[in-house]
Every structure is written in structure tokens, then in C-alpha cells.
Amino acid sequence: MSQRTFSIIKPDAVRKGHTGAILAEIEKAGFKIVAIKKVSISKAQAEGFYYVHKERPFFGSLTDFMSSGPIFPMVLEKDNAIADLRKLMGATNPANAEEGTIRKKFAGSIEENAIHGSDAEETAAFEIGYFFAGCELV
Ligand code: ATP
Ligand code: MG
């Protein structure tokens, strides 16, 4: 069944000029881009987005990184979108990412790992609402 997920092209990938190549991988894999925009977020906005990780040792560094430059948040749609995007992204640490995955191709480190993807239906709903209004999702 058709499902929506939320993704972000992270600041490292935007800085390196990989935005177009990553979008091509996403479209090649059968995802429809429902909505996309270029934004820069504040440290506080990054903290709100990643609040589930607030107790983790890397929270300060992660939120500095996510607010360090422009990003492309987007809403993607296809059958089984949440699991299929996670598979296309590859492991969090690019050293462990499978050949052919976006993180294998474009990520520099476990933190600067090029792309975010929602990990469950409830997180996808929260994350879509964090960046997009209902009227942007037609
Ligand atoms: P994302 O949520 O961004 O899609 P993920 O689900 O693969 O990635 P999480 O465990 O949710 O990984 O971690 C969120 C993000 O925090 C990672 O994508 C990465 O940018 C950063 N991160 C995770 N683990 C570490 C770590 N050990 N050191 C530094 N940064 C980390
Ligand atoms: Mg995650």
C-alpha cells in the first residue's frame, strides 16, 4: 500500500553538491517527491527535530551539524516507503553501509551521513508535520 515517509538531504551532502545525485537515486528507486524545499534551521529547531536523541552523547554535535547549512527536507511516497527508504539509505555509519546505498556513496562519517529517513509511521507523521503544512502536501 502507498505510504509516505520523510527525508532530509543533510548539510554535508548539500555542501558537497550531491543534492541532485541523491534525488536521482531516490526517484530511480520509485519514490514520488510529494514536497521538497530548501531551508536552513536554527540550533533550537534541530534540537526539536531530534529531541528523541536528547540524552545521547552526540546530541550537541548532531544539532550543531544539522544547523550548519542549508538542507532539503522532503516528503516521499511509494509502496512500503519507510522501510524501502531506510534500505536505500544504508547503515547509519557509512563504514557499515552496503554497496549501492546512498550513505555508501555520499556519506563522510557516522554523523555527516548525507541523508535522514523516518524509522516508523509515528515518527514519519511527526517529522512531516515538523517541516510541512498540510496545504503543502497535495
Ligand atoms: P537518521 O535518524 O538521521 O535517519 P539513523 O536513524 O540511521 O539516522 P539515528 O540513530 O537515528 O540514526 O541517529 C540520528 C543521527 O545522529 C544519525 O543519522 C547521525 O547523523 C547521528 N549519529 C548517530 N550516531 C552517532 C554517533 N555515534 N556519533 C555521532 N553522530 C551520530
Ligand atoms: Mg533515526
mmCIF file of C-alpha atoms and ligand atoms in Angstrom:
data_model
loop_
_atom_site.group_PDB
_atom_site.id
_atom_site.type_symbol
_atom_site.label_atom_id
_atom_site.label_comp_id
_atom_site.label_asym_id
_atom_site.label_seq_id
_atom_site.Cartn_x
_atom_site.Cartn_y
_atom_site.Cartn_z
ATOM 1 C CA MET A 1 0.000 0.000 0.000
ATOM 2 C CA SER A 2 1.187 3.512 -0.778
ATOM 3 C CA GLN A 3 2.888 5.120 2.183
ATOM 4 C CA ARG A 4 4.583 8.439 2.926
ATOM 5 C CA THR A 5 7.913 8.945 4.609
ATOM 6 C CA PHE A 6 10.035 11.935 5.499
ATOM 7 C CA SER A 7 13.619 12.507 4.441
ATOM 8 C CA ILE A 8 16.288 15.211 4.675
ATOM 9 C CA ILE A 9 19.308 15.752 2.462
ATOM 10 C CA LYS A 10 21.697 16.802 5.237
ATOM 11 C CA PRO A 11 24.086 19.823 5.190
ATOM 12 C CA ASP A 12 27.196 17.770 4.329
ATOM 13 C CA ALA A 13 25.628 16.421 1.112
ATOM 14 C CA VAL A 14 24.244 19.839 0.126
ATOM 15 C CA ARG A 15 27.683 21.464 0.706
ATOM 16 C CA LYS A 16 29.420 18.821 -1.426
ATOM 17 C CA GLY A 17 26.963 19.307 -4.307
ATOM 18 C CA HIS A 18 25.331 15.873 -4.013
ATOM 19 C CA THR A 19 21.708 17.058 -3.818
ATOM 20 C CA GLY A 20 20.856 16.276 -7.440
ATOM 21 C CA ALA A 21 22.579 12.890 -7.420
ATOM 22 C CA ILE A 22 20.753 11.850 -4.231
ATOM 23 C CA LEU A 23 17.385 12.970 -5.635
ATOM 24 C CA ALA A 24 18.135 10.921 -8.763
ATOM 25 C CA GLU A 25 18.783 7.806 -6.632
ATOM 26 C CA ILE A 26 15.510 8.399 -4.786
ATOM 27 C CA GLU A 27 13.485 8.785 -7.997
ATOM 28 C CA LYS A 28 15.244 5.819 -9.641
ATOM 29 C CA ALA A 29 14.132 3.723 -6.662
ATOM 30 C CA GLY A 30 10.492 4.565 -7.427
ATOM 31 C CA PHE A 31 9.730 7.276 -4.872
ATOM 32 C CA LYS A 32 7.441 10.154 -5.831
ATOM 33 C CA ILE A 33 8.573 13.515 -4.385
ATOM 34 C CA VAL A 34 5.376 14.863 -2.786
ATOM 35 C CA ALA A 35 7.029 18.013 -1.365
ATOM 36 C CA ILE A 36 10.546 19.427 -1.090
ATOM 37 C CA LYS A 37 12.115 22.736 -0.036
ATOM 38 C CA LYS A 38 15.489 24.257 0.789
ATOM 39 C CA VAL A 39 15.754 25.634 4.331
ATOM 40 C CA SER A 40 18.343 26.476 6.971
ATOM 41 C CA ILE A 41 17.304 25.560 10.510
ATOM 42 C CA SER A 42 18.419 27.020 13.834
ATOM 43 C CA LYS A 43 20.099 25.014 16.583
ATOM 44 C CA ALA A 44 16.809 25.109 18.547
ATOM 45 C CA GLN A 45 14.866 23.813 15.537
ATOM 46 C CA ALA A 46 17.386 20.977 15.091
ATOM 47 C CA GLU A 47 17.024 20.130 18.807
ATOM 48 C CA GLY A 48 13.246 19.967 18.399
ATOM 49 C CA PHE A 49 13.535 17.676 15.403
ATOM 50 C CA TYR A 50 15.997 15.284 17.097
ATOM 51 C CA TYR A 51 14.526 15.537 20.659
ATOM 52 C CA VAL A 52 14.351 11.701 20.866
ATOM 53 C CA HIS A 53 18.162 11.746 20.927
ATOM 54 C CA LYS A 54 18.491 14.472 23.599
ATOM 55 C CA GLU A 55 20.180 12.161 26.132
ATOM 56 C CA ARG A 56 22.682 10.780 23.610
ATOM 57 C CA PRO A 57 26.323 11.942 23.848
ATOM 58 C CA PHE A 58 26.297 13.136 20.228
ATOM 59 C CA PHE A 59 23.163 15.350 20.597
ATOM 60 C CA GLY A 60 25.077 18.677 20.805
ATOM 61 C CA SER A 61 27.320 17.865 17.897
ATOM 62 C CA LEU A 62 24.452 16.454 15.784
ATOM 63 C CA THR A 63 22.298 19.558 16.272
ATOM 64 C CA ASP A 64 25.277 21.862 15.507
ATOM 65 C CA PHE A 65 25.806 19.882 12.296
ATOM 66 C CA MET A 66 22.137 19.926 11.253
ATOM 67 C CA SER A 67 22.011 23.712 11.728
ATOM 68 C CA SER A 68 25.345 24.314 9.938
ATOM 69 C CA GLY A 69 23.928 24.974 6.461
ATOM 70 C CA PRO A 70 21.017 24.503 4.083
ATOM 71 C CA ILE A 71 19.129 21.215 3.990
ATOM 72 C CA PHE A 72 16.396 19.759 1.772
ATOM 73 C CA PRO A 73 13.535 18.303 3.834
ATOM 74 C CA MET A 74 11.126 16.289 1.695
ATOM 75 C CA VAL A 75 8.093 14.039 1.754
ATOM 76 C CA LEU A 76 8.342 10.863 -0.329
ATOM 77 C CA GLU A 77 5.688 8.381 -1.372
ATOM 78 C CA LYS A 78 5.661 4.791 -2.644
ATOM 79 C CA ASP A 79 4.577 1.321 -1.504
ATOM 80 C CA ASN A 80 6.464 0.452 1.700
ATOM 81 C CA ALA A 81 8.184 3.859 1.631
ATOM 82 C CA ILE A 82 9.502 3.896 5.208
ATOM 83 C CA ALA A 83 11.355 0.570 5.081
ATOM 84 C CA ASP A 84 12.403 0.965 1.444
ATOM 85 C CA LEU A 85 13.981 4.388 2.057
ATOM 86 C CA ARG A 86 15.903 3.052 5.088
ATOM 87 C CA LYS A 87 17.230 0.276 2.849
ATOM 88 C CA LEU A 88 18.203 2.708 0.086
ATOM 89 C CA MET A 89 19.977 4.951 2.660
ATOM 90 C CA GLY A 90 22.145 2.185 4.145
ATOM 91 C CA ALA A 91 23.554 1.888 7.667
ATOM 92 C CA THR A 92 23.959 4.983 9.893
ATOM 93 C CA ASN A 93 27.742 4.515 9.802
ATOM 94 C CA PRO A 94 28.831 4.609 6.136
ATOM 95 C CA ALA A 95 31.646 2.180 7.005
ATOM 96 C CA ASN A 96 28.906 -0.436 7.539
ATOM 97 C CA ALA A 97 26.655 0.652 4.660
ATOM 98 C CA GLU A 98 26.021 -1.799 1.830
ATOM 99 C CA GLU A 99 27.398 -1.212 -1.656
ATOM 100 C CA GLY A 100 24.993 0.843 -3.772
ATOM 101 C CA THR A 101 23.352 2.650 -0.854
ATOM 102 C CA ILE A 102 23.190 6.453 -0.618
ATOM 103 C CA ARG A 103 25.316 6.549 2.523
ATOM 104 C CA LYS A 104 27.933 4.258 0.982
ATOM 105 C CA LYS A 105 28.178 6.620 -1.990
ATOM 106 C CA PHE A 106 27.840 10.015 -0.338
ATOM 107 C CA ALA A 107 28.319 9.908 3.465
ATOM 108 C CA GLY A 108 31.583 11.021 5.060
ATOM 109 C CA SER A 109 31.158 9.805 8.650
ATOM 110 C CA ILE A 110 28.666 8.369 11.150
ATOM 111 C CA GLU A 111 27.486 11.921 11.896
ATOM 112 C CA GLU A 112 27.818 13.572 8.481
ATOM 113 C CA ASN A 113 25.900 10.810 6.754
ATOM 114 C CA ALA A 114 24.162 12.646 3.901
ATOM 115 C CA ILE A 115 20.533 11.663 4.455
ATOM 116 C CA HIS A 116 17.840 11.165 7.080
ATOM 117 C CA GLY A 117 14.842 8.846 6.786
ATOM 118 C CA SER A 118 11.964 8.237 9.203
ATOM 119 C CA ASP A 119 12.167 4.933 11.075
ATOM 120 C CA ALA A 120 8.423 4.272 11.739
ATOM 121 C CA GLU A 121 4.915 5.513 10.842
ATOM 122 C CA GLU A 122 4.591 7.635 14.004
ATOM 123 C CA THR A 123 7.987 9.289 13.518
ATOM 124 C CA ALA A 124 7.180 9.942 9.841
ATOM 125 C CA ALA A 125 3.948 11.701 10.866
ATOM 126 C CA PHE A 126 5.771 13.839 13.462
ATOM 127 C CA GLU A 127 8.632 14.702 11.108
ATOM 128 C CA ILE A 128 6.389 15.586 8.115
ATOM 129 C CA GLY A 129 4.374 17.907 10.377
ATOM 130 C CA TYR A 130 7.561 19.474 11.766
ATOM 131 C CA PHE A 131 8.601 20.758 8.320
ATOM 132 C CA PHE A 132 5.454 20.895 6.154
ATOM 133 C CA ALA A 133 1.936 22.303 6.473
ATOM 134 C CA GLY A 134 -0.985 20.212 5.209
ATOM 135 C CA CYS A 135 -1.557 22.563 2.276
ATOM 136 C CA GLU A 136 1.992 21.857 1.006
ATOM 137 C CA LEU A 137 1.270 18.133 0.730
ATOM 138 C CA VAL A 138 -1.077 17.900 -2.240
HETATM 139 P P1 ATP B 1 18.546 9.368 10.828
HETATM 140 O O1 ATP B 1 17.643 9.390 12.037
HETATM 141 O O2 ATP B 1 19.261 10.690 10.591
HETATM 142 O O3 ATP B 1 17.842 8.876 9.609
HETATM 143 P P2 ATP B 1 19.623 6.862 11.702
HETATM 144 O O4 ATP B 1 18.202 6.524 12.026
HETATM 145 O O5 ATP B 1 20.376 5.951 10.788
HETATM 146 O O6 ATP B 1 19.721 8.313 11.068
HETATM 147 P P3 ATP B 1 19.981 7.531 14.482
HETATM 148 O O7 ATP B 1 20.448 6.510 15.455
HETATM 149 O O8 ATP B 1 18.516 7.900 14.471
HETATM 150 O O9 ATP B 1 20.458 7.048 13.021
HETATM 151 O O10 ATP B 1 20.865 8.821 14.687
HETATM 152 C C1 ATP B 1 20.447 10.069 14.173
HETATM 153 C C2 ATP B 1 21.638 10.758 13.552
HETATM 154 O O11 ATP B 1 22.561 11.088 14.586
HETATM 155 C C3 ATP B 1 22.467 9.908 12.589
HETATM 156 O O12 ATP B 1 21.960 9.864 11.273
HETATM 157 C C4 ATP B 1 23.809 10.617 12.623
HETATM 158 O O13 ATP B 1 23.778 11.814 11.851
HETATM 159 C C5 ATP B 1 23.892 10.984 14.102
HETATM 160 N N1 ATP B 1 24.593 9.946 14.880
HETATM 161 C C6 ATP B 1 24.125 8.716 15.206
HETATM 162 N N2 ATP B 1 25.017 8.024 15.936
HETATM 163 C C7 ATP B 1 26.073 8.849 16.094
HETATM 164 C C8 ATP B 1 27.338 8.751 16.751
HETATM 165 N N3 ATP B 1 27.685 7.648 17.406
HETATM 166 N N4 ATP B 1 28.175 9.808 16.679
HETATM 167 C C9 ATP B 1 27.841 10.943 16.021
HETATM 168 N N5 ATP B 1 26.655 11.119 15.391
HETATM 169 C C10 ATP B 1 25.799 10.086 15.410
HETATM 170 MG MG MG B 2 16.928 7.786 13.158
#
